[in-house]
PDB file of C-alpha atoms in Angstrom:
ATOM      1  CA  MET A   1      -0.248   0.084   0.103  1.00  0.00           C
ATOM      2  CA  ARG A   2       1.272   3.490  -1.100  1.00  0.00           C
ATOM      3  CA  SER A   3       1.890   5.879   1.601  1.00  0.00           C
ATOM      4  CA  LYS A   4       0.409   9.497   1.224  1.00  0.00           C
ATOM      5  CA  ARG A   5       4.224  10.545   0.339  1.00  0.00           C
ATOM      6  CA  GLN A   6       4.509   7.773  -2.508  1.00  0.00           C
ATOM      7  CA  GLU A   7       0.864   8.980  -3.417  1.00  0.00           C
ATOM      8  CA  ALA A   8       2.000  12.835  -4.147  1.00  0.00           C
ATOM      9  CA  LYS A   9       4.850  12.122  -6.089  1.00  0.00           C
ATOM     10  CA  MET A  10       3.124   9.401  -8.265  1.00  0.00           C
ATOM     11  CA  ARG A  11       0.462  12.589  -8.643  1.00  0.00           C
ATOM     12  CA  ALA A  12       3.277  15.290  -9.266  1.00  0.00           C
ATOM     13  CA  ALA A  13       4.893  12.596 -12.378  1.00  0.00           C
ATOM     14  CA  LEU A  14       1.949  12.005 -13.589  1.00  0.00           C
ATOM     15  CA  ARG A  15       0.925  15.483 -14.209  1.00  0.00           C
ATOM     16  CA  ALA A  16       4.397  16.461 -15.064  1.00  0.00           C
ATOM     17  CA  ALA A  17       4.278  13.836 -18.054  1.00  0.00           C
ATOM     18  CA  GLU A  18       0.558  14.415 -19.675  1.00  0.00           C
ATOM     19  CA  LEU A  19       1.990  18.515 -20.090  1.00  0.00           C
ATOM     20  CA  TYR A  20       5.661  17.144 -21.213  1.00  0.00           C
ATOM     21  CA  TYR A  21       4.753  14.471 -23.491  1.00  0.00           C
ATOM     22  CA  LEU A  22       1.320  15.035 -24.310  1.00  0.00           C
ATOM     23  CA  GLN A  23       0.760  18.747 -24.560  1.00  0.00           C
ATOM     24  CA  SER A  24       4.194  19.575 -24.840  1.00  0.00           C
ATOM     25  CA  SER A  25       5.524  22.353 -22.577  1.00  0.00           C
ATOM     26  CA  THR A  26       8.630  23.367 -21.441  1.00  0.00           C
ATOM     27  CA  MET A  27      10.317  22.650 -18.299  1.00  0.00           C
ATOM     28  CA  GLU A  28      10.140  26.221 -17.124  1.00  0.00           C
ATOM     29  CA  MET A  29       6.475  25.913 -17.844  1.00  0.00           C
ATOM     30  CA  ILE A  30       5.669  22.694 -16.166  1.00  0.00           C
ATOM     31  CA  ALA A  31       7.843  24.057 -13.121  1.00  0.00           C
ATOM     32  CA  ASP A  32       5.613  26.941 -12.614  1.00  0.00           C
ATOM     33  CA  GLU A  33       2.665  25.322 -12.692  1.00  0.00           C
ATOM     34  CA  LEU A  34       3.641  23.008  -9.754  1.00  0.00           C
ATOM     35  CA  ASP A  35       5.638  25.185  -8.024  1.00  0.00           C
ATOM     36  CA  VAL A  36       8.615  23.499  -8.223  1.00  0.00           C
ATOM     37  CA  SER A  37      12.608  23.749  -9.493  1.00  0.00           C
ATOM     38  CA  ARG A  38      13.339  22.695 -13.391  1.00  0.00           C
ATOM     39  CA  SER A  39      15.356  19.785 -11.650  1.00  0.00           C
ATOM     40  CA  SER A  40      12.701  18.556 -10.184  1.00  0.00           C
ATOM     41  CA  VAL A  41      10.729  18.367 -13.214  1.00  0.00           C
ATOM     42  CA  SER A  42      13.380  16.539 -14.786  1.00  0.00           C
ATOM     43  CA  ARG A  43      13.720  13.665 -11.752  1.00  0.00           C
ATOM     44  CA  LEU A  44       9.186  13.260 -11.681  1.00  0.00           C
ATOM     45  CA  LEU A  45       9.805  12.725 -15.839  1.00  0.00           C
ATOM     46  CA  GLN A  46      13.025  10.286 -15.382  1.00  0.00           C
ATOM     47  CA  PHE A  47      10.304   8.657 -12.318  1.00  0.00           C
ATOM     48  CA  ALA A  48       7.452   8.431 -14.855  1.00  0.00           C
ATOM     49  CA  ARG A  49       9.954   6.240 -17.358  1.00  0.00           C
ATOM     50  CA  ASP A  50      10.919   4.744 -14.858  1.00  0.00           C
ATOM     51  CA  THR A  51       7.584   3.934 -12.795  1.00  0.00           C
ATOM     52  CA  GLY A  52       6.185   2.594 -16.198  1.00  0.00           C
ATOM     53  CA  LEU A  53       3.529   6.011 -16.139  1.00  0.00           C
ATOM     54  CA  VAL A  54       5.547   6.905 -19.661  1.00  0.00           C
ATOM     55  CA  ASP A  55       6.940   4.560 -21.959  1.00  0.00           C
ATOM     56  CA  ILE A  56       8.083   6.956 -25.410  1.00  0.00           C
ATOM     57  CA  ARG A  57       9.319   3.675 -27.020  1.00  0.00           C
ATOM     58  CA  VAL A  58       5.709   1.553 -27.372  1.00  0.00           C
ATOM     59  CA  ASN A  59       3.299   4.533 -26.381  1.00  0.00           C
ATOM     60  CA  SER A  60       4.476   7.264 -28.356  1.00  0.00           C
ATOM     61  CA  PRO A  61       1.847   8.474 -31.169  1.00  0.00           C
ATOM     62  CA  PHE A  62       4.058   9.514 -33.447  1.00  0.00           C
ATOM     63  CA  GLU A  63       4.785   6.709 -36.239  1.00  0.00           C
ATOM     64  CA  ARG A  64       6.744   8.135 -38.029  1.00  0.00           C
ATOM     65  CA  ALA A  65       9.945   7.835 -36.034  1.00  0.00           C
ATOM     66  CA  GLY A  66       9.412   3.948 -36.433  1.00  0.00           C
ATOM     67  CA  LEU A  67       9.871   4.900 -40.169  1.00  0.00           C
ATOM     68  CA  LEU A  68      12.427   6.829 -39.659  1.00  0.00           C
ATOM     69  CA  GLU A  69      14.567   4.162 -38.096  1.00  0.00           C
ATOM     70  CA  GLU A  70      13.569   1.443 -40.123  1.00  0.00           C
ATOM     71  CA  GLN A  71      15.249   4.068 -42.973  1.00  0.00           C
ATOM     72  CA  LEU A  72      18.207   4.470 -41.207  1.00  0.00           C
ATOM     73  CA  ARG A  73      18.810   1.506 -40.414  1.00  0.00           C
ATOM     74  CA  ASP A  74      18.663   0.230 -43.458  1.00  0.00           C
ATOM     75  CA  ARG A  75      20.382   2.809 -45.582  1.00  0.00           C
ATOM     76  CA  PHE A  76      23.487   3.048 -43.263  1.00  0.00           C
ATOM     77  CA  LYS A  77      23.515  -0.189 -41.097  1.00  0.00           C
ATOM     78  CA  ILE A  78      23.203   1.150 -37.911  1.00  0.00           C
ATOM     79  CA  ALA A  79      20.666   0.836 -34.989  1.00  0.00           C
ATOM     80  CA  ALA A  80      18.596   4.504 -35.266  1.00  0.00           C
ATOM     81  CA  HIS A  81      16.489   5.378 -31.888  1.00  0.00           C
ATOM     82  CA  VAL A  82      14.817   8.348 -33.537  1.00  0.00           C
ATOM     83  CA  VAL A  83      12.790  11.100 -30.818  1.00  0.00           C
ATOM     84  CA  SER A  84       9.604  12.330 -31.959  1.00  0.00           C
ATOM     85  CA  MET A  85      10.023  16.650 -31.506  1.00  0.00           C
ATOM     86  CA  PRO A  86       6.916  18.756 -31.470  1.00  0.00           C
ATOM     87  CA  GLU A  87       6.653  22.203 -33.803  1.00  0.00           C
ATOM     88  CA  GLY A  88       7.684  24.597 -32.022  1.00  0.00           C
ATOM     89  CA  THR A  89      10.716  22.524 -29.763  1.00  0.00           C
ATOM     90  CA  THR A  90      13.782  24.266 -28.941  1.00  0.00           C
ATOM     91  CA  ASP A  91      17.969  23.402 -29.104  1.00  0.00           C
ATOM     92  CA  VAL A  92      17.635  23.156 -25.137  1.00  0.00           C
ATOM     93  CA  GLU A  93      14.413  21.313 -25.577  1.00  0.00           C
ATOM     94  CA  ARG A  94      15.209  19.233 -28.039  1.00  0.00           C
ATOM     95  CA  MET A  95      18.441  18.147 -26.425  1.00  0.00           C
ATOM     96  CA  GLU A  96      16.838  17.329 -22.995  1.00  0.00           C
ATOM     97  CA  ARG A  97      13.841  15.122 -24.871  1.00  0.00           C
ATOM     98  CA  VAL A  98      16.882  13.456 -26.880  1.00  0.00           C
ATOM     99  CA  ALA A  99      18.210  12.451 -23.646  1.00  0.00           C
ATOM    100  CA  LEU A 100      15.308  11.290 -21.757  1.00  0.00           C
ATOM    101  CA  VAL A 101      15.365   8.261 -24.565  1.00  0.00           C
ATOM    102  CA  ALA A 102      19.533   7.742 -24.793  1.00  0.00           C
ATOM    103  CA  GLY A 103      19.873   7.861 -20.708  1.00  0.00           C
ATOM    104  CA  PRO A 104      17.036   4.635 -20.159  1.00  0.00           C
ATOM    105  CA  LEU A 105      19.004   3.078 -23.422  1.00  0.00           C
ATOM    106  CA  ILE A 106      22.636   3.314 -22.147  1.00  0.00           C
ATOM    107  CA  SER A 107      21.371   1.887 -19.491  1.00  0.00           C
ATOM    108  CA  GLN A 108      20.018  -1.789 -21.211  1.00  0.00           C
ATOM    109  CA  PHE A 109      23.340  -1.572 -22.598  1.00  0.00           C
ATOM    110  CA  VAL A 110      25.198  -1.928 -19.704  1.00  0.00           C
ATOM    111  CA  GLU A 111      25.986  -4.904 -17.855  1.00  0.00           C
ATOM    112  CA  SER A 112      28.070  -6.352 -15.065  1.00  0.00           C
ATOM    113  CA  ASN A 113      32.225  -6.588 -15.555  1.00  0.00           C
ATOM    114  CA  MET A 114      32.052  -4.326 -18.295  1.00  0.00           C
ATOM    115  CA  VAL A 115      33.823  -1.098 -18.843  1.00  0.00           C
ATOM    116  CA  VAL A 116      31.942   2.139 -20.578  1.00  0.00           C
ATOM    117  CA  GLY A 117      34.169   4.948 -21.665  1.00  0.00           C
ATOM    118  CA  VAL A 118      32.437   8.720 -21.521  1.00  0.00           C
ATOM    119  CA  ALA A 119      33.459  11.611 -23.291  1.00  0.00           C
ATOM    120  CA  TRP A 120      32.244  14.313 -21.230  1.00  0.00           C
ATOM    121  CA  GLY A 121      30.346  17.523 -22.922  1.00  0.00           C
ATOM    122  CA  SER A 122      27.169  19.168 -23.104  1.00  0.00           C
ATOM    123  CA  THR A 123      24.655  16.378 -24.638  1.00  0.00           C
ATOM    124  CA  ILE A 124      26.507  14.064 -22.230  1.00  0.00           C
ATOM    125  CA  GLY A 125      26.287  16.199 -19.339  1.00  0.00           C
ATOM    126  CA  THR A 126      22.413  16.029 -20.177  1.00  0.00           C
ATOM    127  CA  VAL A 127      22.101  12.441 -20.741  1.00  0.00           C
ATOM    128  CA  SER A 128      24.478  11.627 -17.846  1.00  0.00           C
ATOM    129  CA  ARG A 129      21.189  13.053 -15.661  1.00  0.00           C
ATOM    130  CA  MET A 130      18.537  10.954 -17.212  1.00  0.00           C
ATOM    131  CA  LEU A 131      20.839   7.552 -16.181  1.00  0.00           C
ATOM    132  CA  THR A 132      18.229   4.828 -15.145  1.00  0.00           C
ATOM    133  CA  PRO A 133      19.733   3.376 -11.824  1.00  0.00           C
ATOM    134  CA  LYS A 134      20.927  -0.112 -12.553  1.00  0.00           C
ATOM    135  CA  GLU A 135      22.790  -2.163 -10.188  1.00  0.00           C
ATOM    136  CA  THR A 136      26.155  -3.629 -11.764  1.00  0.00           C
ATOM    137  CA  HIS A 137      29.231  -5.702 -10.080  1.00  0.00           C
ATOM    138  CA  GLY A 138      32.334  -5.032 -11.043  1.00  0.00           C
ATOM    139  CA  SER A 139      31.881  -2.532 -13.427  1.00  0.00           C
ATOM    140  CA  THR A 140      33.881   0.613 -14.683  1.00  0.00           C
ATOM    141  CA  ILE A 141      33.891   4.458 -15.974  1.00  0.00           C
ATOM    142  CA  VAL A 142      36.236   5.687 -17.670  1.00  0.00           C
ATOM    143  CA  GLN A 143      37.034   8.928 -19.149  1.00  0.00           C
ATOM    144  CA  LEU A 144      38.041   9.273 -23.007  1.00  0.00           C
ATOM    145  CA  ASN A 145      38.982  12.874 -23.070  1.00  0.00           C
ATOM    146  CA  GLY A 146      41.271  15.224 -20.660  1.00  0.00           C
ATOM    147  CA  ALA A 147      39.189  17.750 -19.501  1.00  0.00           C
ATOM    148  CA  GLY A 148      42.027  20.550 -18.221  1.00  0.00           C
ATOM    149  CA  ASN A 149      42.393  23.592 -20.215  1.00  0.00           C
ATOM    150  CA  THR A 150      44.532  27.341 -19.256  1.00  0.00           C
ATOM    151  CA  ARG A 151      41.001  28.595 -17.127  1.00  0.00           C
ATOM    152  CA  THR A 152      40.606  25.383 -15.158  1.00  0.00           C
ATOM    153  CA  SER A 153      41.306  21.844 -14.488  1.00  0.00           C
ATOM    154  CA  GLY A 154      37.856  20.554 -15.811  1.00  0.00           C
ATOM    155  CA  VAL A 155      37.917  18.066 -13.016  1.00  0.00           C
ATOM    156  CA  ASP A 156      34.901  19.737 -11.606  1.00  0.00           C
ATOM    157  CA  TYR A 157      32.762  19.303 -14.857  1.00  0.00           C
ATOM    158  CA  SER A 158      34.037  15.788 -16.039  1.00  0.00           C
ATOM    159  CA  SER A 159      33.856  14.416 -12.882  1.00  0.00           C
ATOM    160  CA  GLU A 160      30.312  15.203 -11.982  1.00  0.00           C
ATOM    161  CA  ILE A 161      29.281  13.593 -15.061  1.00  0.00           C
ATOM    162  CA  LEU A 162      31.745  10.786 -14.504  1.00  0.00           C
ATOM    163  CA  GLN A 163      29.979  10.599 -11.051  1.00  0.00           C
ATOM    164  CA  ARG A 164      26.417  10.347 -12.314  1.00  0.00           C
ATOM    165  CA  PHE A 165      27.385   7.304 -14.432  1.00  0.00           C
ATOM    166  CA  GLY A 166      29.491   5.291 -11.669  1.00  0.00           C
ATOM    167  CA  THR A 167      26.353   6.194  -9.057  1.00  0.00           C
ATOM    168  CA  ALA A 168      23.911   4.793 -11.667  1.00  0.00           C
ATOM    169  CA  TYR A 169      25.907   1.762 -11.890  1.00  0.00           C
ATOM    170  CA  ARG A 170      27.545   1.536  -8.947  1.00  0.00           C
ATOM    171  CA  ALA A 171      30.810   1.260 -10.879  1.00  0.00           C
ATOM    172  CA  GLN A 172      33.833   1.805  -9.625  1.00  0.00           C
ATOM    173  CA  VAL A 173      34.763   5.967 -11.771  1.00  0.00           C
ATOM    174  CA  GLU A 174      38.062   6.455 -13.220  1.00  0.00           C
ATOM    175  CA  GLN A 175      39.304   9.756 -14.498  1.00  0.00           C
ATOM    176  CA  PHE A 176      41.658  10.659 -17.222  1.00  0.00           C
ATOM    177  CA  PRO A 177      43.492  13.773 -15.415  1.00  0.00           C
ATOM    178  CA  VAL A 178      45.363  15.114 -18.394  1.00  0.00           C
ATOM    179  CA  PRO A 179      44.436  18.635 -20.181  1.00  0.00           C
ATOM    180  CA  THR A 180      42.329  18.215 -23.077  1.00  0.00           C
ATOM    181  CA  PHE A 181      45.200  19.310 -25.451  1.00  0.00           C
ATOM    182  CA  PHE A 182      48.461  19.538 -24.569  1.00  0.00           C
ATOM    183  CA  ASP A 183      50.717  22.095 -25.774  1.00  0.00           C
ATOM    184  CA  ASP A 184      52.987  20.216 -27.691  1.00  0.00           C
ATOM    185  CA  PRO A 185      52.546  17.273 -29.482  1.00  0.00           C
ATOM    186  CA  ALA A 186      55.909  15.899 -27.953  1.00  0.00           C
ATOM    187  CA  THR A 187      54.738  16.340 -24.144  1.00  0.00           C
ATOM    188  CA  ARG A 188      51.424  14.211 -25.230  1.00  0.00           C
ATOM    189  CA  GLU A 189      54.089  11.081 -26.544  1.00  0.00           C
ATOM    190  CA  ALA A 190      55.953  11.521 -23.427  1.00  0.00           C
ATOM    191  CA  MET A 191      52.940  11.552 -21.148  1.00  0.00           C
ATOM    192  CA  TRP A 192      51.786   8.451 -22.822  1.00  0.00           C
ATOM    193  CA  ARG A 193      55.011   6.832 -21.318  1.00  0.00           C
ATOM    194  CA  GLU A 194      54.207   7.361 -18.355  1.00  0.00           C
ATOM    195  CA  ARG A 195      52.777   4.497 -15.686  1.00  0.00           C
ATOM    196  CA  SER A 196      49.839   6.211 -14.498  1.00  0.00           C
ATOM    197  CA  THR A 197      48.741   7.050 -18.318  1.00  0.00           C
ATOM    198  CA  ARG A 198      49.367   3.602 -20.118  1.00  0.00           C
ATOM    199  CA  TRP A 199      46.939   2.600 -16.582  1.00  0.00           C
ATOM    200  CA  ILE A 200      43.945   4.345 -17.677  1.00  0.00           C
ATOM    201  CA  LEU A 201      44.688   3.687 -21.518  1.00  0.00           C
ATOM    202  CA  ALA A 202      44.580   0.287 -20.956  1.00  0.00           C
ATOM    203  CA  ILE A 203      41.498   0.728 -19.364  1.00  0.00           C
ATOM    204  CA  GLN A 204      39.968   2.202 -22.186  1.00  0.00           C
ATOM    205  CA  ASP A 205      41.465  -0.747 -24.550  1.00  0.00           C
ATOM    206  CA  LYS A 206      39.141  -2.664 -22.968  1.00  0.00           C
ATOM    207  CA  MET A 207      36.251  -0.368 -23.251  1.00  0.00           C
ATOM    208  CA  ASP A 208      32.775  -2.237 -23.733  1.00  0.00           C
ATOM    209  CA  VAL A 209      30.915   0.479 -24.416  1.00  0.00           C
ATOM    210  CA  ALA A 210      32.002   3.814 -25.328  1.00  0.00           C
ATOM    211  CA  VAL A 211      29.293   6.580 -25.262  1.00  0.00           C
ATOM    212  CA  PHE A 212      30.035  10.285 -26.835  1.00  0.00           C
ATOM    213  CA  SER A 213      28.287  12.719 -28.914  1.00  0.00           C
ATOM    214  CA  VAL A 214      29.610  14.817 -32.087  1.00  0.00           C
ATOM    215  CA  GLY A 215      31.166  18.133 -31.301  1.00  0.00           C
ATOM    216  CA  SER A 216      30.776  21.242 -33.886  1.00  0.00           C
ATOM    217  CA  PRO A 217      31.226  24.666 -33.159  1.00  0.00           C
ATOM    218  CA  ALA A 218      28.140  25.660 -35.309  1.00  0.00           C
ATOM    219  CA  ALA A 219      25.744  24.324 -32.904  1.00  0.00           C
ATOM    220  CA  GLU A 220      22.922  26.346 -31.030  1.00  0.00           C
ATOM    221  CA  VAL A 221      23.432  24.379 -28.220  1.00  0.00           C
ATOM    222  CA  PRO A 222      27.398  24.936 -28.490  1.00  0.00           C
ATOM    223  CA  SER A 223      29.767  21.663 -27.679  1.00  0.00           C
ATOM    224  CA  ARG A 224      31.576  22.499 -24.553  1.00  0.00           C
ATOM    225  CA  VAL A 225      35.090  22.145 -26.328  1.00  0.00           C
ATOM    226  CA  HIS A 226      33.912  24.938 -28.580  1.00  0.00           C
ATOM    227  CA  ALA A 227      32.510  27.391 -25.828  1.00  0.00           C
ATOM    228  CA  GLY A 228      34.935  26.378 -22.755  1.00  0.00           C
ATOM    229  CA  GLY A 229      37.860  28.103 -24.140  1.00  0.00           C
ATOM    230  CA  TYR A 230      39.960  25.046 -25.404  1.00  0.00           C
ATOM    231  CA  LEU A 231      40.734  26.155 -28.528  1.00  0.00           C
ATOM    232  CA  ASN A 232      42.424  29.502 -29.723  1.00  0.00           C
ATOM    233  CA  ARG A 233      42.351  30.946 -32.781  1.00  0.00           C
ATOM    234  CA  ASP A 234      45.533  29.817 -34.105  1.00  0.00           C
ATOM    235  CA  ASP A 235      43.164  25.865 -33.572  1.00  0.00           C
ATOM    236  CA  TYR A 236      40.812  27.493 -35.591  1.00  0.00           C
ATOM    237  CA  ALA A 237      42.441  28.670 -38.562  1.00  0.00           C
ATOM    238  CA  SER A 238      44.631  25.089 -38.368  1.00  0.00           C
ATOM    239  CA  LEU A 239      41.143  23.203 -38.275  1.00  0.00           C
ATOM    240  CA  ARG A 240      39.728  25.335 -40.973  1.00  0.00           C
ATOM    241  CA  GLN A 241      42.754  24.735 -43.561  1.00  0.00           C
ATOM    242  CA  ASP A 242      42.963  21.149 -42.490  1.00  0.00           C
ATOM    243  CA  GLY A 243      38.946  20.795 -43.656  1.00  0.00           C
ATOM    244  CA  VAL A 244      37.490  19.699 -40.145  1.00  0.00           C
ATOM    245  CA  ILE A 245      33.672  19.039 -39.369  1.00  0.00           C
ATOM    246  CA  GLY A 246      33.035  18.009 -36.429  1.00  0.00           C
ATOM    247  CA  ASP A 247      35.079  15.982 -33.649  1.00  0.00           C
ATOM    248  CA  VAL A 248      34.251  12.890 -31.107  1.00  0.00           C
ATOM    249  CA  ALA A 249      35.923  12.856 -27.882  1.00  0.00           C
ATOM    250  CA  THR A 250      37.913  15.940 -28.609  1.00  0.00           C
ATOM    251  CA  VAL A 251      39.889  13.886 -32.320  1.00  0.00           C
ATOM    252  CA  PHE A 252      38.697  15.864 -35.121  1.00  0.00           C
ATOM    253  CA  PHE A 253      37.591  14.198 -38.511  1.00  0.00           C
ATOM    254  CA  ARG A 254      36.673  15.894 -42.211  1.00  0.00           C
ATOM    255  CA  GLU A 255      34.196  14.939 -44.447  1.00  0.00           C
ATOM    256  CA  ASP A 256      35.243  11.955 -45.986  1.00  0.00           C
ATOM    257  CA  GLY A 257      36.269  10.359 -42.320  1.00  0.00           C
ATOM    258  CA  SER A 258      40.005  10.857 -42.706  1.00  0.00           C
ATOM    259  CA  TRP A 259      41.510  12.136 -38.891  1.00  0.00           C
ATOM    260  CA  ARG A 260      45.236  10.955 -38.491  1.00  0.00           C
ATOM    261  CA  ASP A 261      46.952  14.007 -40.157  1.00  0.00           C
ATOM    262  CA  VAL A 262      44.345  16.439 -38.484  1.00  0.00           C
ATOM    263  CA  ARG A 263      47.128  18.572 -37.399  1.00  0.00           C
ATOM    264  CA  LEU A 264      45.549  18.714 -33.665  1.00  0.00           C
ATOM    265  CA  ASN A 265      45.030  15.448 -33.178  1.00  0.00           C
ATOM    266  CA  SER A 266      48.367  15.393 -32.665  1.00  0.00           C
ATOM    267  CA  ARG A 267      47.597  17.036 -29.416  1.00  0.00           C
ATOM    268  CA  ALA A 268      44.796  15.866 -28.566  1.00  0.00           C
ATOM    269  CA  THR A 269      43.562  13.269 -25.439  1.00  0.00           C
ATOM    270  CA  GLY A 270      40.845  11.491 -26.905  1.00  0.00           C
ATOM    271  CA  PRO A 271      40.975   8.143 -28.795  1.00  0.00           C
ATOM    272  CA  GLY A 272      41.972   7.735 -32.082  1.00  0.00           C
ATOM    273  CA  MET A 273      39.203   6.326 -34.507  1.00  0.00           C
ATOM    274  CA  ASP A 274      41.155   3.272 -34.754  1.00  0.00           C
ATOM    275  CA  ARG A 275      40.905   1.934 -31.392  1.00  0.00           C
ATOM    276  CA  LEU A 276      37.812   3.534 -30.682  1.00  0.00           C
ATOM    277  CA  ARG A 277      35.914   1.377 -33.627  1.00  0.00           C
ATOM    278  CA  ARG A 278      37.350  -1.863 -31.676  1.00  0.00           C
ATOM    279  CA  VAL A 279      34.776  -0.775 -29.219  1.00  0.00           C
ATOM    280  CA  PRO A 280      31.840  -3.398 -29.191  1.00  0.00           C
ATOM    281  CA  ARG A 281      28.874  -0.746 -28.645  1.00  0.00           C
ATOM    282  CA  ARG A 282      29.809   2.645 -29.787  1.00  0.00           C
ATOM    283  CA  VAL A 283      26.576   5.110 -28.634  1.00  0.00           C
ATOM    284  CA  CYS A 284      26.304   8.369 -30.463  1.00  0.00           C
ATOM    285  CA  VAL A 285      23.899  11.320 -29.112  1.00  0.00           C
ATOM    286  CA  VAL A 286      23.407  13.930 -31.507  1.00  0.00           C
ATOM    287  CA  THR A 287      20.670  17.045 -31.691  1.00  0.00           C
ATOM    288  CA  GLY A 288      20.457  20.011 -34.318  1.00  0.00           C
ATOM    289  CA  GLN A 289      20.856  20.621 -37.555  1.00  0.00           C
ATOM    290  CA  ALA A 290      24.352  21.794 -36.689  1.00  0.00           C
ATOM    291  CA  LYS A 291      25.564  18.390 -35.901  1.00  0.00           C
ATOM    292  CA  LEU A 292      24.234  17.341 -39.844  1.00  0.00           C
ATOM    293  CA  GLN A 293      27.356  17.232 -41.472  1.00  0.00           C
ATOM    294  CA  GLY A 294      29.516  16.026 -38.618  1.00  0.00           C
ATOM    295  CA  LEU A 295      27.090  13.269 -37.660  1.00  0.00           C
ATOM    296  CA  ARG A 296      27.185  11.829 -41.221  1.00  0.00           C
ATOM    297  CA  ALA A 297      30.834  11.736 -41.127  1.00  0.00           C
ATOM    298  CA  ALA A 298      31.136  10.458 -38.830  1.00  0.00           C
ATOM    299  CA  ILE A 299      28.600   7.373 -39.940  1.00  0.00           C
ATOM    300  CA  GLY A 300      30.422   6.889 -42.713  1.00  0.00           C
ATOM    301  CA  ALA A 301      33.457   6.475 -40.739  1.00  0.00           C
ATOM    302  CA  GLY A 302      31.864   4.040 -38.991  1.00  0.00           C
ATOM    303  CA  ILE A 303      32.296   5.134 -35.265  1.00  0.00           C
ATOM    304  CA  PRO A 304      29.027   4.281 -33.862  1.00  0.00           C
ATOM    305  CA  THR A 305      27.248   1.673 -34.047  1.00  0.00           C
ATOM    306  CA  ASP A 306      23.733   3.480 -32.472  1.00  0.00           C
ATOM    307  CA  ILE A 307      22.317   6.644 -32.957  1.00  0.00           C
ATOM    308  CA  VAL A 308      19.941   8.279 -30.752  1.00  0.00           C
ATOM    309  CA  LEU A 309      19.235  11.933 -32.106  1.00  0.00           C
ATOM    310  CA  ASP A 310      15.506  13.731 -33.059  1.00  0.00           C
ATOM    311  CA  GLU A 311      13.268  13.875 -35.735  1.00  0.00           C
ATOM    312  CA  SER A 312      14.983  16.775 -38.502  1.00  0.00           C
ATOM    313  CA  LEU A 313      18.550  15.440 -38.087  1.00  0.00           C
ATOM    314  CA  ALA A 314      17.331  11.541 -38.704  1.00  0.00           C
ATOM    315  CA  ARG A 315      15.468  13.182 -41.683  1.00  0.00           C
ATOM    316  CA  GLY A 316      18.499  15.514 -42.415  1.00  0.00           C
ATOM    317  CA  LEU A 317      20.396  12.511 -42.512  1.00  0.00           C
ATOM    318  CA  LEU A 318      17.971  10.905 -45.115  1.00  0.00           C
ATOM    319  CA  GLU A 319      18.128  13.517 -47.215  1.00  0.00           C
ATOM    320  CA  PHE A 320      21.518  14.434 -47.359  1.00  0.00           C
ATOM    321  CA  ARG A 321      23.366  13.616 -50.696  1.00  0.00           C
TER     322      ARG A 321
END
């Protein structure tokens, strides 16, 4: 028998779900109506999913998403998870809606004794708040790329994301306390010979699942690497000269998927594409039309095995020539 407190929480979660999924209300609007914080709304929506009040994958009225998934699978040989969007959805809301699907999906992929690699960033930060808790044993969450720059160590930001993953799966967390980009390629080469660094790289080599997004300087919700002071004017000039259109875990690539001779990659700390492609399951969560070209290149290069994306981006992929 439910307590009055449990009953009140369930009613609040149900109301939040009705407003969000059926009436397309924003997080702010729901928070105002329920007189709670925006973060409380996110938790209520997650509670609604966890308890079965809401199941987007089964109960979604938008049948077109399933058709898009099938078309993407047939064309690109990739598992696609398309999230339907109401008209007028903002970029922030789009990211949150996609994260609401991505979080529980990733939890389905994580099992005991697995190593899960996580790339920090705006999108994955949002996803980390939507994970469905799942008790595992002997699992490890490992950071894919360094987070420090000349303004900050980046530890607080990346650690918060990693800890959410670790807490969700009761897993050990291994951080990668190095800069995002070294000043000199020779410094990175020397650091990669250090035993403490080799230890983290060895854990990355054992990854069963990798979780990441596609970075773009043009996104309306800027990629963290582009908004956080990680790149300077010379870096951007170098990327333009090298024809770069996107990055995964701060490793940059061109439209044809090539990445080895991109100069900035010699100073980057993320895993090379060859290493990433060895991971059995590679989950890319991405939203927004600004990511279209980069996502198409990443798929063409065989980087993700699974993608979670919004409906308009899915249509853009199918129309892309």
